Amino acid sequence: MHRQWWSEIIGNLKEICVNKMVSPTSKGQTNMRLNFDVIIIGAGVAGLYQLHLMRQLGLSVKSFEAGSGVGGTWYWNRYPGARFDSESWTYGYSFSKELMEEWDWQEHFSSQPENERYLNFVADKFNLREDIQFNAKVISAHYMEKDRYWSLTLEDGECYTSRFLITAIGILSAPTMPTIKGIDAFKGRWFHTYHWPKERINFEGKRIGIIGTGATAVQTIQEVAKNAGNLKVFQRSPNWCAPLHNDKISKKEMDEIRSRYNEILARCRETPGCYIHSTDPRNTLDTPPDEREKFWEELYASPGFGIWQGNFNDMLNDREANALASEFIAKKIRQRVNDPVIAEKLIPKNHGFGTRRVPLETNYYEVYNQNNVELIDINDTPIQTITHNGIQTTDCEHQLDMIIYATGFDAITGSFDRIDIQGIRGKKLKEAWEDGPQTYLGVFVQDFPNMLMSMGPHAGLGNYTRTAEYSVEWIAGLVQYANEKNITEVKATTEGVKDWTDYVLGLGEGLLQNEIGSWMTGVNKNVKGKEAPRIMRYSGGHPAFREHCDAIAKDGYKQLDLS
């Protein structure tokens, strides 16, 4: 329904006068000209589509991208093994039937090189690069209250102005380094997985240390271990992982998938996380043990997130049910790892299965059966410092040629914190969110008019492109409405922000995943003030989120302060 509504808007654009918003004309405003109607920060999955829709609206628009190319996550994360954990054919854009007809996915879970090629293909097909400025890192964005516009400053000192500011900066785009002494002292090569170099790195025969066992670490470890001379994995907290079961897609299979795109996308629209997987309506404890075991075996042997997103209905909110699911996965780990002591170290003890986003793997646990791989539990022997020659723990100095930091992200709000964003009366966004984000619909922040967040905190998150397309289209619809009505300022109300934030917090209560420290709850122990979990995401399922937002648009955005 929302896509049909957006198509109708585009169809009516021929009669609309463009560039209405460039010259402020409201009472008390100057006749200064702004550089653009809209500025977008970011040229990743959400940013590219946002740029495309702003151009369709006939608006002057510029996207500023810190990287030298498009892709966002799939530009920066070049580490070995980086790939989708959503099925490729559910992750691609759906806004263009022609695009869907032209692109053939090569794997069910596509790797980073192909993902980057895809997004470059999209940028070229829709001629988006002409409105993107690359190597353009935004360091500040200040709202000019008197004249109702945003002023942005880039790292090189250049300044630009626009009526609307749209942030498409991603939820995992603020990487963090550990607070370990001596990082700069190491004389070998070192990388953070997010800032992986473009050139191929040779691991052959090298002594390599990797710090971290989260999702990026899991993908990296299983690749580096194939030809490293020696790989030492420094683990603080193990994660529950499940098999990816990836495979190539033949031309025949791709044609068959393409013939079912309408069915596939309809399926994604009806599930809570916009995946093809949906929660089983049965409860764990109501299902006979043998039937339960059979169901879990089927999920474990199936590709993708079925074991997480398609599990029993009570798995993520009933402690006993979650404990049973966790024990099933623990049994699998013990079966796959030869050394029982190592197996137990790889089984999480501080959180249940699925309460963190589940890393999907290919022979990850079998890596620890290799002679060239060593697991070092830094709870037993903590890291003291990085030395010239490697990593010093309380036990010994580990001599290394290369160190990989897979130490995660300051997620969801971290990318906002790294820009000096100031709203009305110089209010700083970072300070406004010091005790956790407060938003309206995950799009608006009180006292930050005309700033629209694509995929912001408290929004409906899930299978990223599926949820991002909706967010982008909803924002475009609002900008279109403002353009038609000559509205120069769009603000969230105090009541709207409070009600939505309270509603989101209420939805998140009782979910085990919101009690656990993870990127999904905004926790990163390397960032001061972000050591404890918070409810950061809308937990009511994406269909309900869309219904709520669609109703507001249909009602003429009366819940917003428009002037």
XYZ file of C-alpha atoms in Angstrom, residues 26-554:
529
model
C 8.248 33.214 5.281
C 7.650 36.195 7.531
C 10.802 37.359 9.266
C 13.111 35.463 6.938
C 15.772 36.805 4.637
C 16.002 36.410 0.865
C 19.286 34.499 1.073
C 19.657 31.536 -1.245
C 20.479 28.104 0.050
C 22.860 25.795 -1.757
C 20.319 22.964 -1.886
C 16.795 22.037 -0.961
C 18.051 18.832 0.643
C 21.406 17.575 1.859
C 21.853 13.866 2.526
C 24.689 12.544 4.660
C 25.768 9.157 3.343
C 25.710 7.212 0.074
C 25.029 3.713 1.329
C 21.906 1.604 0.875
C 19.533 4.195 2.361
C 21.415 7.259 1.090
C 21.442 6.185 -2.554
C 17.717 5.548 -2.635
C 17.017 8.766 -0.735
C 19.019 10.693 -3.329
C 17.109 9.000 -6.146
C 13.725 9.959 -4.664
C 14.726 13.556 -3.924
C 15.725 13.931 -7.550
C 12.414 12.444 -8.657
C 10.724 15.160 -6.610
C 12.549 17.749 -8.689
C 14.507 19.098 -5.729
C 18.088 20.305 -5.694
C 19.985 17.779 -3.614
C 23.537 16.873 -2.669
C 24.832 13.789 -0.891
C 28.062 13.991 1.108
C 29.902 10.693 1.473
C 33.026 10.201 3.591
C 34.278 7.336 1.437
C 35.687 7.487 -2.060
C 32.840 5.374 -3.447
C 29.233 4.372 -2.847
C 28.095 1.492 -0.682
C 28.286 2.528 2.969
C 28.676 -0.698 4.932
C 29.613 -2.526 1.748
C 32.256 0.054 0.858
C 34.024 0.094 4.221
C 33.771 -3.497 5.437
C 36.201 -5.282 3.108
C 37.505 -7.732 5.674
C 37.862 -11.388 4.621
C 34.562 -13.239 4.722
C 32.300 -10.163 4.862
C 28.906 -11.041 3.396
C 25.134 -10.769 3.790
C 23.362 -12.687 6.521
C 20.048 -11.948 4.776
C 19.303 -13.817 1.575
C 20.732 -11.749 -1.288
C 17.493 -11.777 -3.212
C 15.641 -10.308 -0.210
C 18.268 -7.617 0.375
C 18.378 -5.945 -3.046
C 16.264 -2.890 -3.873
C 12.677 -3.442 -4.930
C 11.773 0.077 -6.132
C 12.730 -0.635 -9.747
C 11.371 -3.663 -11.596
C 13.923 -3.048 -14.331
C 16.764 -3.177 -11.811
C 15.451 -6.440 -10.395
C 15.247 -7.906 -13.894
C 18.812 -6.887 -14.771
C 20.770 -7.996 -11.714
C 21.717 -11.647 -11.160
C 22.818 -12.559 -7.633
C 25.701 -15.049 -7.640
C 25.255 -16.487 -4.127
C 22.381 -16.925 -1.720
C 24.339 -14.856 0.803
C 26.366 -12.459 -1.256
C 29.933 -11.443 -0.381
C 31.208 -7.875 0.052
C 32.808 -7.560 -3.405
C 29.547 -8.458 -5.126
C 27.524 -6.224 -2.800
C 29.759 -3.285 -3.608
C 29.468 -4.022 -7.340
C 25.691 -4.103 -6.999
C 25.494 -0.705 -5.318
C 27.849 0.763 -7.917
C 25.597 -0.707 -10.598
C 22.617 1.050 -8.985
C 24.511 4.356 -8.763
C 25.444 4.136 -12.451
C 22.029 2.996 -13.654
C 20.289 5.979 -12.050
C 23.180 8.399 -12.665
C 23.452 9.201 -8.970
C 27.154 10.052 -8.795
C 26.691 13.511 -10.289
C 24.968 14.584 -7.045
C 27.353 12.845 -4.649
C 30.486 14.482 -3.284
C 32.948 11.787 -2.239
C 35.740 12.069 0.329
C 33.451 14.568 2.036
C 33.249 13.916 5.762
C 30.643 16.043 7.555
C 32.000 17.272 10.884
C 29.199 19.640 11.906
C 25.563 20.392 11.131
C 23.968 23.446 12.774
C 20.374 24.570 12.462
C 19.969 28.279 11.722
C 16.770 28.970 13.604
C 16.040 32.469 12.301
C 16.103 31.486 8.633
C 15.113 27.831 9.041
C 17.960 26.026 7.311
C 20.855 23.718 8.060
C 24.503 24.706 7.694
C 26.958 21.851 7.237
C 30.733 21.993 7.468
C 32.987 19.388 5.894
C 36.356 18.253 7.180
C 38.097 20.337 4.506
C 36.352 23.494 5.781
C 33.788 23.805 2.974
C 30.298 24.877 4.108
C 26.907 24.133 2.528
C 23.331 25.020 3.348
C 19.964 23.349 2.784
C 16.393 23.545 3.969
C 16.246 19.869 4.914
C 18.961 17.614 6.308
C 18.518 13.860 5.909
C 20.866 11.553 7.776
C 21.526 8.216 6.076
C 24.568 7.373 8.156
C 23.818 3.778 9.052
C 23.471 1.924 12.330
C 26.909 0.256 12.241
C 29.206 2.933 10.861
C 31.075 4.197 13.929
C 33.832 1.625 14.577
C 35.535 1.534 17.958
C 39.027 0.569 19.001
C 39.663 -1.113 22.348
C 41.002 0.883 25.267
C 44.250 -1.068 25.406
C 47.565 0.623 26.027
C 50.249 0.643 23.371
C 48.220 0.197 20.177
C 50.463 2.583 18.265
C 53.580 0.798 19.516
C 53.062 -2.328 17.400
C 55.607 -2.453 14.578
C 53.672 -4.962 12.442
C 50.536 -4.264 10.370
C 47.214 -3.797 12.114
C 43.657 -3.133 10.976
C 40.160 -2.593 12.298
C 37.756 -4.763 10.305
C 35.728 -1.678 9.320
C 38.765 0.143 7.922
C 40.111 -2.820 5.996
C 42.467 -1.805 3.164
C 41.398 -2.170 -0.453
C 44.478 -4.149 -1.456
C 44.633 -7.898 -0.858
C 46.308 -8.864 2.409
C 48.491 -11.973 2.365
C 48.128 -14.122 5.507
C 50.276 -16.977 4.213
C 52.580 -18.156 6.982
C 51.932 -15.055 9.121
C 51.494 -14.962 12.902
C 48.169 -13.203 13.333
C 46.203 -12.113 16.370
C 42.551 -11.110 16.262
C 40.793 -9.402 19.153
C 37.067 -10.100 19.302
C 34.619 -12.898 18.526
C 31.566 -10.942 17.351
C 29.937 -11.221 13.935
C 32.749 -9.584 11.950
C 35.347 -11.586 13.856
C 33.535 -14.854 13.159
C 33.534 -14.162 9.410
C 37.167 -13.024 9.473
C 38.471 -15.896 11.598
C 37.056 -18.634 9.390
C 38.787 -17.099 6.355
C 42.140 -16.073 7.875
C 42.556 -19.497 9.481
C 42.685 -21.140 6.042
C 46.271 -20.097 5.336
C 47.637 -18.209 8.352
C 50.821 -19.651 9.771
C 49.334 -19.202 13.234
C 46.107 -17.499 14.306
C 45.514 -16.505 17.929
C 41.934 -15.547 18.784
C 41.642 -13.288 21.844
C 38.120 -13.816 23.153
C 36.292 -11.933 25.892
C 32.687 -12.973 25.241
C 31.755 -15.825 22.900
C 28.660 -15.564 20.703
C 26.037 -18.086 19.730
C 26.630 -18.822 16.053
C 24.615 -20.857 13.569
C 25.454 -22.312 10.128
C 24.936 -20.046 7.112
C 24.590 -22.882 4.559
C 25.525 -20.620 1.666
C 25.549 -21.811 -1.938
C 25.988 -20.519 -5.483
C 22.958 -19.455 -7.519
C 22.790 -20.901 -11.026
C 21.281 -18.956 -13.916
C 18.283 -21.282 -13.862
C 17.747 -20.773 -10.147
C 18.112 -16.999 -10.505
C 15.419 -16.993 -13.186
C 13.177 -18.968 -10.836
C 13.850 -16.552 -7.973
C 13.126 -13.613 -10.265
C 9.782 -15.136 -11.238
C 8.852 -15.171 -7.536
C 9.997 -11.669 -6.583
C 6.446 -10.452 -5.928
C 5.832 -13.410 -3.631
C 9.202 -12.985 -1.890
C 8.704 -9.275 -1.256
C 5.158 -9.846 -0.034
C 6.536 -12.389 2.410
C 9.124 -9.909 3.670
C 6.436 -7.258 4.174
C 4.385 -9.507 6.421
C 7.125 -10.764 8.761
C 8.227 -8.818 11.880
C 11.838 -8.362 10.734
C 11.162 -8.228 6.965
C 13.028 -11.500 6.474
C 11.565 -14.509 4.678
C 11.630 -16.196 8.098
C 8.776 -15.710 10.551
C 8.279 -16.811 14.140
C 6.663 -20.216 14.584
C 3.289 -19.735 16.344
C 3.920 -22.640 18.746
C 5.426 -22.241 22.200
C 8.559 -24.173 23.115
C 7.194 -25.545 26.363
C 3.914 -26.668 24.778
C 5.717 -28.721 22.130
C 6.686 -32.353 22.944
C 10.480 -32.714 23.409
C 10.993 -35.057 20.430
C 8.980 -32.770 18.130
C 10.867 -29.779 19.469
C 14.215 -31.431 18.819
C 13.209 -32.374 15.284
C 12.129 -28.777 14.567
C 15.428 -27.364 15.817
C 17.399 -29.881 13.757
C 15.520 -28.750 10.638
C 16.206 -25.091 11.407
C 19.886 -25.755 12.125
C 20.233 -27.507 8.764
C 18.441 -24.715 6.864
C 20.076 -21.607 5.323
C 19.971 -18.219 6.979
C 18.216 -16.775 9.975
C 15.482 -19.401 10.362
C 17.079 -20.677 13.571
C 16.793 -17.113 14.992
C 13.862 -15.443 13.233
C 11.807 -18.590 12.649
C 12.089 -20.238 16.048
C 9.325 -20.877 18.568
C 7.108 -17.945 19.518
C 8.328 -17.736 23.118
C 12.047 -18.218 22.500
C 12.976 -14.548 23.009
C 10.717 -13.706 25.953
C 10.500 -16.868 28.091
C 13.659 -17.704 30.049
C 12.990 -21.423 30.260
C 12.215 -21.623 26.542
C 15.354 -19.671 25.719
C 17.436 -21.908 27.964
C 16.221 -24.994 26.079
C 17.068 -23.433 22.702
C 20.463 -22.365 24.035
C 21.232 -25.873 25.228
C 20.420 -27.250 21.780
C 22.964 -24.892 20.181
C 25.489 -25.634 22.945
C 25.153 -29.341 22.140
C 25.928 -28.575 18.500
C 29.056 -26.642 19.471
C 30.266 -29.559 21.609
C 29.719 -31.899 18.668
C 31.705 -29.702 16.292
C 34.702 -28.806 18.502
C 37.025 -31.710 19.328
C 38.550 -30.342 22.523
C 35.838 -30.240 25.230
C 37.651 -27.483 27.133
C 37.742 -25.247 24.039
C 34.116 -26.105 23.258
C 32.997 -24.887 26.677
C 34.918 -21.643 26.211
C 33.053 -21.078 22.927
C 29.641 -21.512 24.592
C 28.240 -18.200 25.932
C 27.411 -18.138 29.618
C 26.266 -14.508 29.918
C 23.376 -14.469 27.429
C 20.915 -16.823 25.810
C 20.673 -17.827 22.171
C 19.146 -15.128 19.961
C 19.323 -12.363 22.552
C 22.139 -10.913 20.467
C 22.066 -10.842 16.671
C 23.211 -14.329 15.703
C 26.421 -14.499 13.628
C 26.023 -16.923 10.742
C 29.104 -18.986 9.943
C 30.688 -21.546 7.653
C 32.884 -24.040 9.541
C 33.665 -21.468 12.230
C 33.719 -23.967 15.078
C 35.807 -26.446 13.075
C 38.518 -23.763 12.861
C 39.368 -24.489 16.494
C 40.203 -28.079 15.563
C 43.094 -26.826 13.394
C 46.667 -26.965 14.640
C 47.344 -23.387 13.502
C 44.533 -21.828 15.601
C 44.670 -21.042 19.323
C 41.838 -19.647 21.462
C 42.981 -17.325 24.241
C 40.386 -16.477 26.880
C 41.224 -12.961 28.053
C 38.986 -13.426 31.071
C 41.604 -15.902 32.314
C 44.643 -14.023 30.994
C 43.667 -10.373 30.351
C 45.463 -8.264 27.763
C 47.793 -5.812 29.481
C 49.237 -3.919 26.541
C 50.115 -3.983 22.874
C 53.872 -4.222 22.508
C 56.291 -3.621 19.639
C 56.140 -7.332 18.872
C 52.567 -8.358 19.666
C 50.101 -8.660 22.542
C 51.119 -8.919 26.177
C 48.707 -10.774 28.442
C 49.131 -11.603 32.116
C 50.422 -14.960 30.919
C 53.002 -14.071 28.243
C 53.836 -11.912 25.244
C 52.310 -13.316 22.055
C 54.659 -12.593 19.144
C 52.680 -11.458 16.085
C 53.186 -10.150 12.563
C 49.672 -8.727 12.272
C 46.844 -7.664 14.616
C 43.179 -7.492 13.588
C 40.806 -5.487 15.769
C 37.276 -6.876 15.419
C 36.106 -4.715 18.297
C 32.750 -3.604 16.969
C 30.824 -0.389 16.712
C 29.350 2.411 18.714
C 26.063 1.330 17.207
C 22.839 3.130 16.263
C 23.603 6.503 17.906
C 27.406 6.451 17.583
C 27.476 7.778 14.031
C 25.352 10.747 15.162
C 27.648 11.389 18.133
C 30.634 11.785 15.815
C 29.078 14.789 14.077
C 28.606 18.081 15.920
C 24.836 18.307 15.385
C 23.212 21.375 16.957
C 19.538 22.304 16.854
C 17.484 25.176 18.239
C 19.423 27.495 20.573
C 22.588 25.476 19.933
C 21.230 22.341 21.599
C 23.644 19.472 20.994
C 22.180 16.177 19.847
C 24.797 14.170 21.725
C 23.786 15.854 24.976
C 20.077 15.480 24.218
C 20.618 11.730 23.866
C 22.986 11.356 26.791
C 20.468 9.173 28.657
C 19.337 7.373 25.516
C 17.688 8.441 22.266
C 14.343 10.217 22.286
C 12.631 10.419 18.914
C 9.352 10.613 17.097
C 8.919 7.627 14.768
C 12.687 7.198 14.694
C 12.721 10.083 12.206
C 12.485 13.301 14.247
C 14.222 14.728 17.298
C 12.699 17.492 19.389
C 14.416 20.877 18.853
C 16.070 19.683 15.640
C 13.667 20.946 12.954
C 13.983 19.831 9.344
C 16.363 17.015 10.325
C 15.018 13.676 9.165
C 16.739 10.441 10.139
C 16.592 7.562 7.707
C 16.802 4.404 9.845
C 17.278 6.351 13.057
C 16.997 5.071 16.641
C 13.525 3.816 17.640
C 12.690 3.004 14.017
C 11.599 -0.369 12.703
C 14.844 -2.188 11.929
C 15.412 -5.632 10.439
C 16.403 -6.898 6.996
C 18.158 -3.649 6.179
C 17.163 -2.760 2.622
C 13.571 -3.845 3.171
C 13.195 -1.560 6.181
C 15.359 1.226 4.726
C 13.265 1.480 1.568
C 10.203 2.169 3.674
C 12.004 4.764 5.819
C 13.338 6.543 2.737
C 9.943 6.604 1.026
C 8.163 7.903 4.131
C 10.682 10.736 4.483
C 10.367 11.544 0.774
C 6.606 11.718 1.144
C 6.926 14.239 3.955
C 9.411 16.398 2.035
C 7.086 16.278 -0.955
C 4.190 17.414 1.234
C 6.257 20.283 2.646
C 7.271 21.337 -0.854
C 3.694 21.377 -2.114
C 2.434 23.351 0.900
C 5.434 25.732 0.960
C 6.232 24.583 4.491
C 9.678 25.738 5.566
C 9.906 24.101 8.994
C 8.951 20.623 10.167
C 9.252 19.907 13.881
C 8.364 17.122 16.262
C 6.217 18.169 19.205
C 7.212 17.635 22.819
C 4.196 15.390 23.333
C 4.900 13.403 20.170
C 8.485 12.640 21.157
C 7.514 11.686 24.704
C 4.630 9.476 23.609
C 6.638 7.667 20.918
C 9.673 7.169 23.136
C 7.506 5.829 25.971
C 5.708 3.570 23.510
C 8.971 2.148 22.138
C 10.342 1.582 25.635
C 7.132 -0.166 26.623
C 7.234 -2.458 23.582
C 10.788 -3.467 24.465
C 10.001 -4.505 28.031
C 10.015 -8.234 28.644
C 12.202 -9.049 25.638
C 15.313 -10.882 26.768
C 17.416 -9.227 24.053
C 16.865 -5.797 25.620
C 18.426 -6.985 28.885
C 21.654 -8.014 27.177
C 24.603 -5.812 26.331
C 25.073 -5.857 22.562
C 25.196 -3.435 19.652
C 21.417 -3.848 19.392
C 21.083 -2.267 22.837
C 23.731 0.371 22.140
C 26.383 -1.211 24.341
C 30.089 -0.911 23.614
C 32.405 -1.186 26.580
C 35.033 0.829 24.723
C 32.746 3.902 24.762
C 32.273 5.846 27.978
C 28.644 6.040 29.043
C 27.556 3.132 26.828
C 28.276 0.194 29.098
C 24.656 -0.600 30.020
C 21.875 -1.825 27.678
C 19.121 0.524 26.521
C 16.079 0.010 24.344
C 17.232 1.432 21.019
C 14.864 -0.122 18.475
C 11.160 -0.441 17.815
C 10.188 -3.962 18.878
C 6.606 -4.210 17.641
C 7.388 -5.703 14.233
C 7.734 -3.809 10.972
C 4.153 -4.303 9.737
C 2.834 -2.520 12.828
C 5.494 0.180 12.468
C 4.453 0.845 8.874
C 0.797 0.947 9.808
C 1.497 3.562 12.454
C 3.609 5.762 10.169
C 1.265 5.406 7.191
C -1.649 6.614 9.299
C 0.257 9.780 10.209
C 1.045 10.517 6.563
C -2.550 9.838 5.512
